[in-house]
Amino acid sequence: MIRLAIILMLLSAGCATAQTATILSGDHPGFTRLTFPLGAGSDWTMQRTAQGYTLRFADRKTFDLSQVYRKIGRNRLAAIGADDGALSLIVPCRCAATAFRFRDRFLVIDIRDGLPDPASPFEQTAVSPLRGAAMALRASAGTAPPGRMLLPLAPGTVPVPVAGPGLRPVKTVSAGLSARPSMNSQDIGGLEKEVVDTLARAASQGLLTLAPDAAQAAAATTEDTVAPAPALAEPPHPVAGTTSDPMVEAHGAVAPGSKVTPGLLAHTSLDTLQTLLDTARGKTGDGTLCWPASYFAFPVMDDKPQTFGDVIGPLRTKVTDERDRPDAQAVTALARGYLAFGFGQEAMQVLDIDGVNDRERVAIRAVAKVIDDVPQTTPDLAAQIGCPGPVGLWAALASTETSSLKPAGADEIVQQFKLLPEILQSQLGPRLADLLRRTGLTELAETVLAPAQRMAVAPQSASQVAADLALDRGDVAQATGVLEAMAAEDPRITPDALVQLIDLQIAQDEVVEPETLSLLETMQFEYRNQPVVADILRVRTAALVHQGNLAGALGLLPQAEAALDPPAALALRDVAVAAVAAQGDDMLFLDLAFRPTGAAVSPAVQNKVASRLLDLGFPDRVLAVLAAPASGSIMAERRYLRASAAMDLDRPELAAASLSGVTTPRAAAILAGQRDMAGGPGGADAAWRSGDWASLAVSDDTLLQEAAALAQDQVNPAPDAQAPLASGRALIDDANRTRATLDTLMSRYAPPS
């Protein structure tokens, strides 16, 4: 304890009359500059410490720090402290400091972005006066650490680091002990008691802890150096160091293999607060330290609505000072103001005013790109996925991948979303709702979509997501209604929404309005060089088929097929060809059936084409169309069609080969030379056209069966005299059924064009 008291006495020794020097500063693109007035021939040294740099002057200056943070922020210089002629510079970033004389009147220090050069003379580790005194006492007591040589000190002196290459040498500075009267043992005892009481009080408040022993030190690890240092007035110092490595003093750990003796480490309330903040920030799964919530703060607005000018005007007036120089903090605040109203590009332009680009501004730029839906150019924000707090919300919005959104963290993301300004909720809600919907969190998606839907004119993206949510619930009618309303209210409906609307209308057999098709044709030209044009051509062709404009659909089909991938092109061709085979006039059908690509449809549609060709009397073309293989029920029907074509060509042996092993009545009738009236849609149509009621009465088509029954039944139109009311009522019911059957027949067999 006496040894510790002597150390404190050495540190509190008097010095020569101090000279007060005012430190000036300024922020520049890529670096922060500090300027110190120098006297003629003044010597100085600057060396690296655990938390930044130590700057010493041989003439023991005192410093006026009041102007340091007037023009700079704390992104490169978190704190600066003066102590007994030395300055401690706390550097929180990956930066390096360099120093040079200017006109022999000023010392200029630049703290620049980037990793330091190990060969720089300013990167040499500095030895604090406290540790120097402790080493001197250890040397005098014969307790120097193994492997290290301690030079004896002159009585009453404190070692000062020797200047590095290119720097002026600094002489050993007197600690001023010789100026004090000698102290007897009684004085030392009182001082010792005072020191003990002070240390006990600090220990009871948790501000002092024992330094780790060798076993603990070997297992200790340092924290992530990416985290910014706290804004301290001066750096914390150990009360009694027992190691010779400055990183040990900063983190409370030593390199494996170092031998240490018990000592004390000092803490402050700011150290405890920083630990709590780092714990609250958390880390991602791969250990990346999460960005603090302060990076994502927005200007505080009153409860009453404020206009854009009410918020931005005062912020703009503070951007520059009376000398028209930008203030870094005011620039950041103005950028946040633009973000609060949803202006991302404008916020990024504001950040270019002073050229500062610290970590906080990297986060602001990333948020601006999210707001404007611009892809991220750096992985910084994407690396924050899974972090708690607002950074998790912005990281999820930046990724747009469902894998970035875990159900366990979705509730917190929604909570952070509700803390955003209302304008941002309306702007970002549809995007987050779509992400939640694709993750399967439908209820949360509807919650975040509500602010956008409450707007006087809901954005198209909100209507699109609302339609998708309705489809996820199986409510096709509601989804169609939402899209129809969007198309009616907004002529600038997105092509994706219009394509989805027409698909739903066709699926529900609704009428596609001519105005909708005209808008679709306009979009086909407008988006001709974009991928969405393939869907526009597909749905436009399908809508023409649905309307019955088969010639128009066949004219557009080649262009649509060229834009679509092969499976989608085959599906669209099947729809068009099947419609022509069932409804098209004879000339249109024959023109299609005899094209070289007429068979380039699915086997099921090939059967429909062959059946229509049989009805029109082209059996040879039937065999060409049905030459491709098929399977299952499609192949079974194909055998009947081949046999019928062979019999029409007077080739009974080919017909028998086609129906080999088939013993159904239909096969027997075909081989007996009868037309295949009862088989498939084509045979039934032929029987209808020829008036073969007997064949239609046993066909598989219930409508044609009813028509055959009507044609063959003999009905007495006169009522029964014994029961006139009942018989008359029966005749009316029979007439109604007959009329319904005839209407259905007329709609199926429309007159040829």
JSON list of C-alpha atoms in Angstrom, two decimals, residues 398-578:
[
{"chain": "A", "resi": 398, "resn": "ALA", "atom": "CA", "xyz": [-33.51, -4.50, -47.59]},
{"chain": "A", "resi": 399, "resn": "SER", "atom": "CA", "xyz": [-33.28, -8.24, -48.23]},
{"chain": "A", "resi": 400, "resn": "THR", "atom": "CA", "xyz": [-36.91, -8.89, -49.44]},
{"chain": "A", "resi": 401, "resn": "GLU", "atom": "CA", "xyz": [-36.19, -12.61, -49.04]},
{"chain": "A", "resi": 402, "resn": "THR", "atom": "CA", "xyz": [-38.49, -14.70, -46.89]},
{"chain": "A", "resi": 403, "resn": "SER", "atom": "CA", "xyz": [-35.45, -16.48, -45.47]},
{"chain": "A", "resi": 404, "resn": "SER", "atom": "CA", "xyz": [-34.47, -13.19, -43.79]},
{"chain": "A", "resi": 405, "resn": "LEU", "atom": "CA", "xyz": [-37.72, -13.10, -41.80]},
{"chain": "A", "resi": 406, "resn": "LYS", "atom": "CA", "xyz": [-38.10, -15.61, -38.99]},
{"chain": "A", "resi": 407, "resn": "PRO", "atom": "CA", "xyz": [-41.54, -16.04, -37.37]},
{"chain": "A", "resi": 408, "resn": "ALA", "atom": "CA", "xyz": [-39.91, -15.73, -33.94]},
{"chain": "A", "resi": 409, "resn": "GLY", "atom": "CA", "xyz": [-38.64, -12.22, -34.74]},
{"chain": "A", "resi": 410, "resn": "ALA", "atom": "CA", "xyz": [-41.56, -11.07, -36.87]},
{"chain": "A", "resi": 411, "resn": "ASP", "atom": "CA", "xyz": [-43.47, -9.65, -33.89]},
{"chain": "A", "resi": 412, "resn": "GLU", "atom": "CA", "xyz": [-40.58, -7.36, -32.95]},
{"chain": "A", "resi": 413, "resn": "ILE", "atom": "CA", "xyz": [-40.21, -6.25, -36.57]},
{"chain": "A", "resi": 414, "resn": "VAL", "atom": "CA", "xyz": [-43.91, -5.31, -36.66]},
{"chain": "A", "resi": 415, "resn": "GLN", "atom": "CA", "xyz": [-43.53, -3.43, -33.36]},
{"chain": "A", "resi": 416, "resn": "GLN", "atom": "CA", "xyz": [-40.61, -1.45, -34.77]},
{"chain": "A", "resi": 417, "resn": "PHE", "atom": "CA", "xyz": [-42.65, -0.76, -37.90]},
{"chain": "A", "resi": 418, "resn": "LYS", "atom": "CA", "xyz": [-45.42, 0.81, -35.81]},
{"chain": "A", "resi": 419, "resn": "LEU", "atom": "CA", "xyz": [-42.86, 3.23, -34.31]},
{"chain": "A", "resi": 420, "resn": "LEU", "atom": "CA", "xyz": [-42.04, 4.71, -37.72]},
{"chain": "A", "resi": 421, "resn": "PRO", "atom": "CA", "xyz": [-43.54, 8.04, -38.85]},
{"chain": "A", "resi": 422, "resn": "GLU", "atom": "CA", "xyz": [-46.98, 7.52, -40.38]},
{"chain": "A", "resi": 423, "resn": "ILE", "atom": "CA", "xyz": [-45.79, 8.53, -43.83]},
{"chain": "A", "resi": 424, "resn": "LEU", "atom": "CA", "xyz": [-43.15, 5.80, -43.79]},
{"chain": "A", "resi": 425, "resn": "GLN", "atom": "CA", "xyz": [-45.69, 3.26, -42.54]},
{"chain": "A", "resi": 426, "resn": "SER", "atom": "CA", "xyz": [-47.90, 4.01, -45.54]},
{"chain": "A", "resi": 427, "resn": "GLN", "atom": "CA", "xyz": [-44.93, 3.86, -47.92]},
{"chain": "A", "resi": 428, "resn": "LEU", "atom": "CA", "xyz": [-43.22, 0.75, -46.57]},
{"chain": "A", "resi": 429, "resn": "GLY", "atom": "CA", "xyz": [-46.29, -1.16, -45.32]},
{"chain": "A", "resi": 430, "resn": "PRO", "atom": "CA", "xyz": [-47.13, -2.93, -48.62]},
{"chain": "A", "resi": 431, "resn": "ARG", "atom": "CA", "xyz": [-43.54, -4.09, -49.02]},
{"chain": "A", "resi": 432, "resn": "LEU", "atom": "CA", "xyz": [-43.33, -5.50, -45.49]},
{"chain": "A", "resi": 433, "resn": "ALA", "atom": "CA", "xyz": [-46.84, -6.97, -45.79]},
{"chain": "A", "resi": 434, "resn": "ASP", "atom": "CA", "xyz": [-45.85, -8.86, -48.94]},
{"chain": "A", "resi": 435, "resn": "LEU", "atom": "CA", "xyz": [-42.75, -10.20, -47.18]},
{"chain": "A", "resi": 436, "resn": "LEU", "atom": "CA", "xyz": [-44.85, -11.34, -44.21]},
{"chain": "A", "resi": 437, "resn": "ARG", "atom": "CA", "xyz": [-47.46, -12.87, -46.55]},
{"chain": "A", "resi": 438, "resn": "ARG", "atom": "CA", "xyz": [-44.86, -14.90, -48.41]},
{"chain": "A", "resi": 439, "resn": "THR", "atom": "CA", "xyz": [-43.55, -16.08, -45.04]},
{"chain": "A", "resi": 440, "resn": "GLY", "atom": "CA", "xyz": [-47.04, -17.31, -44.15]},
{"chain": "A", "resi": 441, "resn": "LEU", "atom": "CA", "xyz": [-47.77, -14.64, -41.51]},
{"chain": "A", "resi": 442, "resn": "THR", "atom": "CA", "xyz": [-51.09, -13.47, -42.97]},
{"chain": "A", "resi": 443, "resn": "GLU", "atom": "CA", "xyz": [-52.46, -11.72, -39.88]},
{"chain": "A", "resi": 444, "resn": "LEU", "atom": "CA", "xyz": [-49.29, -9.68, -39.34]},
{"chain": "A", "resi": 445, "resn": "ALA", "atom": "CA", "xyz": [-49.29, -8.80, -43.04]},
{"chain": "A", "resi": 446, "resn": "GLU", "atom": "CA", "xyz": [-52.82, -7.38, -42.78]},
{"chain": "A", "resi": 447, "resn": "THR", "atom": "CA", "xyz": [-51.74, -5.38, -39.70]},
{"chain": "A", "resi": 448, "resn": "VAL", "atom": "CA", "xyz": [-48.85, -3.58, -41.42]},
{"chain": "A", "resi": 449, "resn": "LEU", "atom": "CA", "xyz": [-50.91, -3.07, -44.60]},
{"chain": "A", "resi": 450, "resn": "ALA", "atom": "CA", "xyz": [-53.63, -1.12, -42.77]},
{"chain": "A", "resi": 451, "resn": "PRO", "atom": "CA", "xyz": [-51.87, 2.34, -42.76]},
{"chain": "A", "resi": 452, "resn": "ALA", "atom": "CA", "xyz": [-51.51, 2.27, -46.55]},
{"chain": "A", "resi": 453, "resn": "GLN", "atom": "CA", "xyz": [-55.14, 1.21, -47.01]},
{"chain": "A", "resi": 454, "resn": "ARG", "atom": "CA", "xyz": [-56.33, 4.11, -44.83]},
{"chain": "A", "resi": 455, "resn": "MET", "atom": "CA", "xyz": [-54.89, 6.67, -47.24]},
{"chain": "A", "resi": 456, "resn": "ALA", "atom": "CA", "xyz": [-57.32, 8.73, -49.34]},
{"chain": "A", "resi": 457, "resn": "VAL", "atom": "CA", "xyz": [-55.94, 7.01, -52.42]},
{"chain": "A", "resi": 458, "resn": "ALA", "atom": "CA", "xyz": [-54.37, 3.69, -51.53]},
{"chain": "A", "resi": 459, "resn": "PRO", "atom": "CA", "xyz": [-51.14, 2.97, -53.45]},
{"chain": "A", "resi": 460, "resn": "GLN", "atom": "CA", "xyz": [-51.28, 0.30, -56.10]},
{"chain": "A", "resi": 461, "resn": "SER", "atom": "CA", "xyz": [-48.84, -1.84, -54.17]},
{"chain": "A", "resi": 462, "resn": "ALA", "atom": "CA", "xyz": [-51.29, -1.95, -51.24]},
{"chain": "A", "resi": 463, "resn": "SER", "atom": "CA", "xyz": [-54.15, -3.11, -53.50]},
{"chain": "A", "resi": 464, "resn": "GLN", "atom": "CA", "xyz": [-51.90, -5.70, -55.09]},
{"chain": "A", "resi": 465, "resn": "VAL", "atom": "CA", "xyz": [-50.92, -7.17, -51.72]},
{"chain": "A", "resi": 466, "resn": "ALA", "atom": "CA", "xyz": [-54.56, -7.06, -50.56]},
{"chain": "A", "resi": 467, "resn": "ALA", "atom": "CA", "xyz": [-55.54, -9.11, -53.62]},
{"chain": "A", "resi": 468, "resn": "ASP", "atom": "CA", "xyz": [-52.76, -11.60, -52.94]},
{"chain": "A", "resi": 469, "resn": "LEU", "atom": "CA", "xyz": [-53.89, -11.95, -49.33]},
{"chain": "A", "resi": 470, "resn": "ALA", "atom": "CA", "xyz": [-57.46, -12.62, -50.51]},
{"chain": "A", "resi": 471, "resn": "LEU", "atom": "CA", "xyz": [-56.19, -15.33, -52.87]},
{"chain": "A", "resi": 472, "resn": "ASP", "atom": "CA", "xyz": [-54.18, -16.88, -50.04]},
{"chain": "A", "resi": 473, "resn": "ARG", "atom": "CA", "xyz": [-57.44, -17.12, -48.08]},
{"chain": "A", "resi": 474, "resn": "GLY", "atom": "CA", "xyz": [-59.18, -18.70, -51.08]},
{"chain": "A", "resi": 475, "resn": "ASP", "atom": "CA", "xyz": [-61.46, -15.70, -51.66]},
{"chain": "A", "resi": 476, "resn": "VAL", "atom": "CA", "xyz": [-61.16, -15.38, -55.45]},
{"chain": "A", "resi": 477, "resn": "ALA", "atom": "CA", "xyz": [-64.18, -13.09, -55.74]},
{"chain": "A", "resi": 478, "resn": "GLN", "atom": "CA", "xyz": [-62.71, -10.55, -53.30]},
{"chain": "A", "resi": 479, "resn": "ALA", "atom": "CA", "xyz": [-59.33, -10.61, -55.04]},
{"chain": "A", "resi": 480, "resn": "THR", "atom": "CA", "xyz": [-61.04, -9.99, -58.38]},
{"chain": "A", "resi": 481, "resn": "GLY", "atom": "CA", "xyz": [-63.08, -7.13, -56.90]},
{"chain": "A", "resi": 482, "resn": "VAL", "atom": "CA", "xyz": [-59.98, -5.44, -55.47]},
{"chain": "A", "resi": 483, "resn": "LEU", "atom": "CA", "xyz": [-58.17, -5.60, -58.81]},
{"chain": "A", "resi": 484, "resn": "GLU", "atom": "CA", "xyz": [-61.23, -4.45, -60.77]},
{"chain": "A", "resi": 485, "resn": "ALA", "atom": "CA", "xyz": [-61.56, -1.43, -58.49]},
{"chain": "A", "resi": 486, "resn": "MET", "atom": "CA", "xyz": [-57.86, -0.66, -58.92]},
{"chain": "A", "resi": 487, "resn": "ALA", "atom": "CA", "xyz": [-58.17, -0.87, -62.72]},
{"chain": "A", "resi": 488, "resn": "ALA", "atom": "CA", "xyz": [-61.22, 1.41, -62.70]},
{"chain": "A", "resi": 489, "resn": "GLU", "atom": "CA", "xyz": [-59.74, 4.05, -60.37]},
{"chain": "A", "resi": 490, "resn": "ASP", "atom": "CA", "xyz": [-56.17, 4.19, -61.64]},
{"chain": "A", "resi": 491, "resn": "PRO", "atom": "CA", "xyz": [-55.40, 4.13, -65.38]},
{"chain": "A", "resi": 492, "resn": "ARG", "atom": "CA", "xyz": [-51.73, 3.60, -64.51]},
{"chain": "A", "resi": 493, "resn": "ILE", "atom": "CA", "xyz": [-52.38, 0.17, -63.06]},
{"chain": "A", "resi": 494, "resn": "THR", "atom": "CA", "xyz": [-49.28, -1.98, -63.11]},
{"chain": "A", "resi": 495, "resn": "PRO", "atom": "CA", "xyz": [-49.09, -4.64, -65.84]},
{"chain": "A", "resi": 496, "resn": "ASP", "atom": "CA", "xyz": [-48.66, -7.38, -63.24]},
{"chain": "A", "resi": 497, "resn": "ALA", "atom": "CA", "xyz": [-51.93, -6.38, -61.55]},
{"chain": "A", "resi": 498, "resn": "LEU", "atom": "CA", "xyz": [-53.79, -6.20, -64.87]},
{"chain": "A", "resi": 499, "resn": "VAL", "atom": "CA", "xyz": [-52.49, -9.62, -65.93]},
{"chain": "A", "resi": 500, "resn": "GLN", "atom": "CA", "xyz": [-53.62, -11.08, -62.61]},
{"chain": "A", "resi": 501, "resn": "LEU", "atom": "CA", "xyz": [-57.07, -9.48, -63.00]},
{"chain": "A", "resi": 502, "resn": "ILE", "atom": "CA", "xyz": [-57.66, -10.96, -66.48]},
{"chain": "A", "resi": 503, "resn": "ASP", "atom": "CA", "xyz": [-56.48, -14.40, -65.36]},
{"chain": "A", "resi": 504, "resn": "LEU", "atom": "CA", "xyz": [-59.03, -14.31, -62.52]},
{"chain": "A", "resi": 505, "resn": "GLN", "atom": "CA", "xyz": [-61.82, -13.11, -64.84]},
{"chain": "A", "resi": 506, "resn": "ILE", "atom": "CA", "xyz": [-61.16, -15.93, -67.29]},
{"chain": "A", "resi": 507, "resn": "ALA", "atom": "CA", "xyz": [-60.99, -18.52, -64.50]},
{"chain": "A", "resi": 508, "resn": "GLN", "atom": "CA", "xyz": [-64.39, -17.36, -63.20]},
{"chain": "A", "resi": 509, "resn": "ASP", "atom": "CA", "xyz": [-65.86, -17.18, -66.73]},
{"chain": "A", "resi": 510, "resn": "GLU", "atom": "CA", "xyz": [-66.46, -13.44, -66.38]},
{"chain": "A", "resi": 511, "resn": "VAL", "atom": "CA", "xyz": [-66.59, -11.02, -69.27]},
{"chain": "A", "resi": 512, "resn": "VAL", "atom": "CA", "xyz": [-63.32, -9.27, -70.09]},
{"chain": "A", "resi": 513, "resn": "GLU", "atom": "CA", "xyz": [-64.29, -5.74, -71.00]},
{"chain": "A", "resi": 514, "resn": "PRO", "atom": "CA", "xyz": [-63.08, -4.35, -74.35]},
{"chain": "A", "resi": 515, "resn": "GLU", "atom": "CA", "xyz": [-61.54, -1.37, -72.51]},
{"chain": "A", "resi": 516, "resn": "THR", "atom": "CA", "xyz": [-59.40, -3.76, -70.49]},
{"chain": "A", "resi": 517, "resn": "LEU", "atom": "CA", "xyz": [-58.15, -5.45, -73.65]},
{"chain": "A", "resi": 518, "resn": "SER", "atom": "CA", "xyz": [-57.36, -2.06, -75.20]},
{"chain": "A", "resi": 519, "resn": "LEU", "atom": "CA", "xyz": [-55.33, -1.10, -72.13]},
{"chain": "A", "resi": 520, "resn": "LEU", "atom": "CA", "xyz": [-53.55, -4.44, -72.34]},
{"chain": "A", "resi": 521, "resn": "GLU", "atom": "CA", "xyz": [-52.65, -3.79, -75.97]},
{"chain": "A", "resi": 522, "resn": "THR", "atom": "CA", "xyz": [-51.23, -0.39, -75.01]},
{"chain": "A", "resi": 523, "resn": "MET", "atom": "CA", "xyz": [-49.14, -1.98, -72.28]},
{"chain": "A", "resi": 524, "resn": "GLN", "atom": "CA", "xyz": [-47.83, -4.54, -74.76]},
{"chain": "A", "resi": 525, "resn": "PHE", "atom": "CA", "xyz": [-46.24, -1.69, -76.72]},
{"chain": "A", "resi": 526, "resn": "GLU", "atom": "CA", "xyz": [-45.14, 0.30, -73.65]},
{"chain": "A", "resi": 527, "resn": "TYR", "atom": "CA", "xyz": [-43.39, -2.66, -72.01]},
{"chain": "A", "resi": 528, "resn": "ARG", "atom": "CA", "xyz": [-42.17, -4.30, -75.21]},
{"chain": "A", "resi": 529, "resn": "ASN", "atom": "CA", "xyz": [-38.55, -4.50, -74.04]},
{"chain": "A", "resi": 530, "resn": "GLN", "atom": "CA", "xyz": [-39.29, -5.75, -70.53]},
{"chain": "A", "resi": 531, "resn": "PRO", "atom": "CA", "xyz": [-39.84, -9.32, -69.25]},
{"chain": "A", "resi": 532, "resn": "VAL", "atom": "CA", "xyz": [-43.47, -8.60, -68.29]},
{"chain": "A", "resi": 533, "resn": "VAL", "atom": "CA", "xyz": [-44.42, -8.40, -71.98]},
{"chain": "A", "resi": 534, "resn": "ALA", "atom": "CA", "xyz": [-44.47, -12.21, -72.13]},
{"chain": "A", "resi": 535, "resn": "ASP", "atom": "CA", "xyz": [-47.29, -12.34, -69.57]},
{"chain": "A", "resi": 536, "resn": "ILE", "atom": "CA", "xyz": [-49.09, -9.51, -71.35]},
{"chain": "A", "resi": 537, "resn": "LEU", "atom": "CA", "xyz": [-49.06, -11.45, -74.64]},
{"chain": "A", "resi": 538, "resn": "ARG", "atom": "CA", "xyz": [-50.16, -14.66, -72.91]},
{"chain": "A", "resi": 539, "resn": "VAL", "atom": "CA", "xyz": [-53.14, -13.15, -71.12]},
{"chain": "A", "resi": 540, "resn": "ARG", "atom": "CA", "xyz": [-54.15, -11.08, -74.14]},
{"chain": "A", "resi": 541, "resn": "THR", "atom": "CA", "xyz": [-54.25, -14.22, -76.32]},
{"chain": "A", "resi": 542, "resn": "ALA", "atom": "CA", "xyz": [-56.23, -16.11, -73.68]},
{"chain": "A", "resi": 543, "resn": "ALA", "atom": "CA", "xyz": [-58.69, -13.20, -73.36]},
{"chain": "A", "resi": 544, "resn": "LEU", "atom": "CA", "xyz": [-59.30, -13.19, -77.13]},
{"chain": "A", "resi": 545, "resn": "VAL", "atom": "CA", "xyz": [-60.04, -16.93, -76.99]},
{"chain": "A", "resi": 546, "resn": "HIS", "atom": "CA", "xyz": [-62.37, -16.33, -74.04]},
{"chain": "A", "resi": 547, "resn": "GLN", "atom": "CA", "xyz": [-64.22, -13.65, -76.03]},
{"chain": "A", "resi": 548, "resn": "GLY", "atom": "CA", "xyz": [-64.59, -15.99, -79.04]},
{"chain": "A", "resi": 549, "resn": "ASN", "atom": "CA", "xyz": [-62.25, -13.96, -81.24]},
{"chain": "A", "resi": 550, "resn": "LEU", "atom": "CA", "xyz": [-60.42, -17.09, -82.37]},
{"chain": "A", "resi": 551, "resn": "ALA", "atom": "CA", "xyz": [-58.94, -15.56, -85.53]},
{"chain": "A", "resi": 552, "resn": "GLY", "atom": "CA", "xyz": [-57.45, -12.73, -83.50]},
{"chain": "A", "resi": 553, "resn": "ALA", "atom": "CA", "xyz": [-56.08, -15.21, -80.94]},
{"chain": "A", "resi": 554, "resn": "LEU", "atom": "CA", "xyz": [-54.43, -17.34, -83.66]},
{"chain": "A", "resi": 555, "resn": "GLY", "atom": "CA", "xyz": [-52.91, -14.20, -85.18]},
{"chain": "A", "resi": 556, "resn": "LEU", "atom": "CA", "xyz": [-51.34, -13.20, -81.85]},
{"chain": "A", "resi": 557, "resn": "LEU", "atom": "CA", "xyz": [-50.32, -16.73, -80.86]},
{"chain": "A", "resi": 558, "resn": "PRO", "atom": "CA", "xyz": [-46.92, -16.89, -82.68]},
{"chain": "A", "resi": 559, "resn": "GLN", "atom": "CA", "xyz": [-45.76, -13.64, -81.04]},
{"chain": "A", "resi": 560, "resn": "ALA", "atom": "CA", "xyz": [-46.83, -14.86, -77.62]},
{"chain": "A", "resi": 561, "resn": "GLU", "atom": "CA", "xyz": [-45.12, -18.24, -78.10]},
{"chain": "A", "resi": 562, "resn": "ALA", "atom": "CA", "xyz": [-41.86, -16.52, -79.01]},
{"chain": "A", "resi": 563, "resn": "ALA", "atom": "CA", "xyz": [-41.90, -14.55, -75.75]},
{"chain": "A", "resi": 564, "resn": "LEU", "atom": "CA", "xyz": [-42.89, -17.42, -73.43]},
{"chain": "A", "resi": 565, "resn": "ASP", "atom": "CA", "xyz": [-40.85, -20.35, -72.17]},
{"chain": "A", "resi": 566, "resn": "PRO", "atom": "CA", "xyz": [-41.70, -23.75, -73.79]},
{"chain": "A", "resi": 567, "resn": "PRO", "atom": "CA", "xyz": [-44.13, -25.08, -71.11]},
{"chain": "A", "resi": 568, "resn": "ALA", "atom": "CA", "xyz": [-46.11, -21.83, -71.04]},
{"chain": "A", "resi": 569, "resn": "ALA", "atom": "CA", "xyz": [-46.13, -21.62, -74.84]},
{"chain": "A", "resi": 570, "resn": "LEU", "atom": "CA", "xyz": [-47.49, -25.20, -75.12]},
{"chain": "A", "resi": 571, "resn": "ALA", "atom": "CA", "xyz": [-50.24, -24.48, -72.56]},
{"chain": "A", "resi": 572, "resn": "LEU", "atom": "CA", "xyz": [-51.35, -21.34, -74.41]},
{"chain": "A", "resi": 573, "resn": "ARG", "atom": "CA", "xyz": [-51.30, -23.15, -77.78]},
{"chain": "A", "resi": 574, "resn": "ASP", "atom": "CA", "xyz": [-53.46, -25.92, -76.32]},
{"chain": "A", "resi": 575, "resn": "VAL", "atom": "CA", "xyz": [-56.07, -23.40, -75.17]},
{"chain": "A", "resi": 576, "resn": "ALA", "atom": "CA", "xyz": [-56.27, -21.70, -78.58]},
{"chain": "A", "resi": 577, "resn": "VAL", "atom": "CA", "xyz": [-56.27, -24.89, -80.71]},
{"chain": "A", "resi": 578, "resn": "ALA", "atom": "CA", "xyz": [-58.80, -26.68, -78.50]}
]
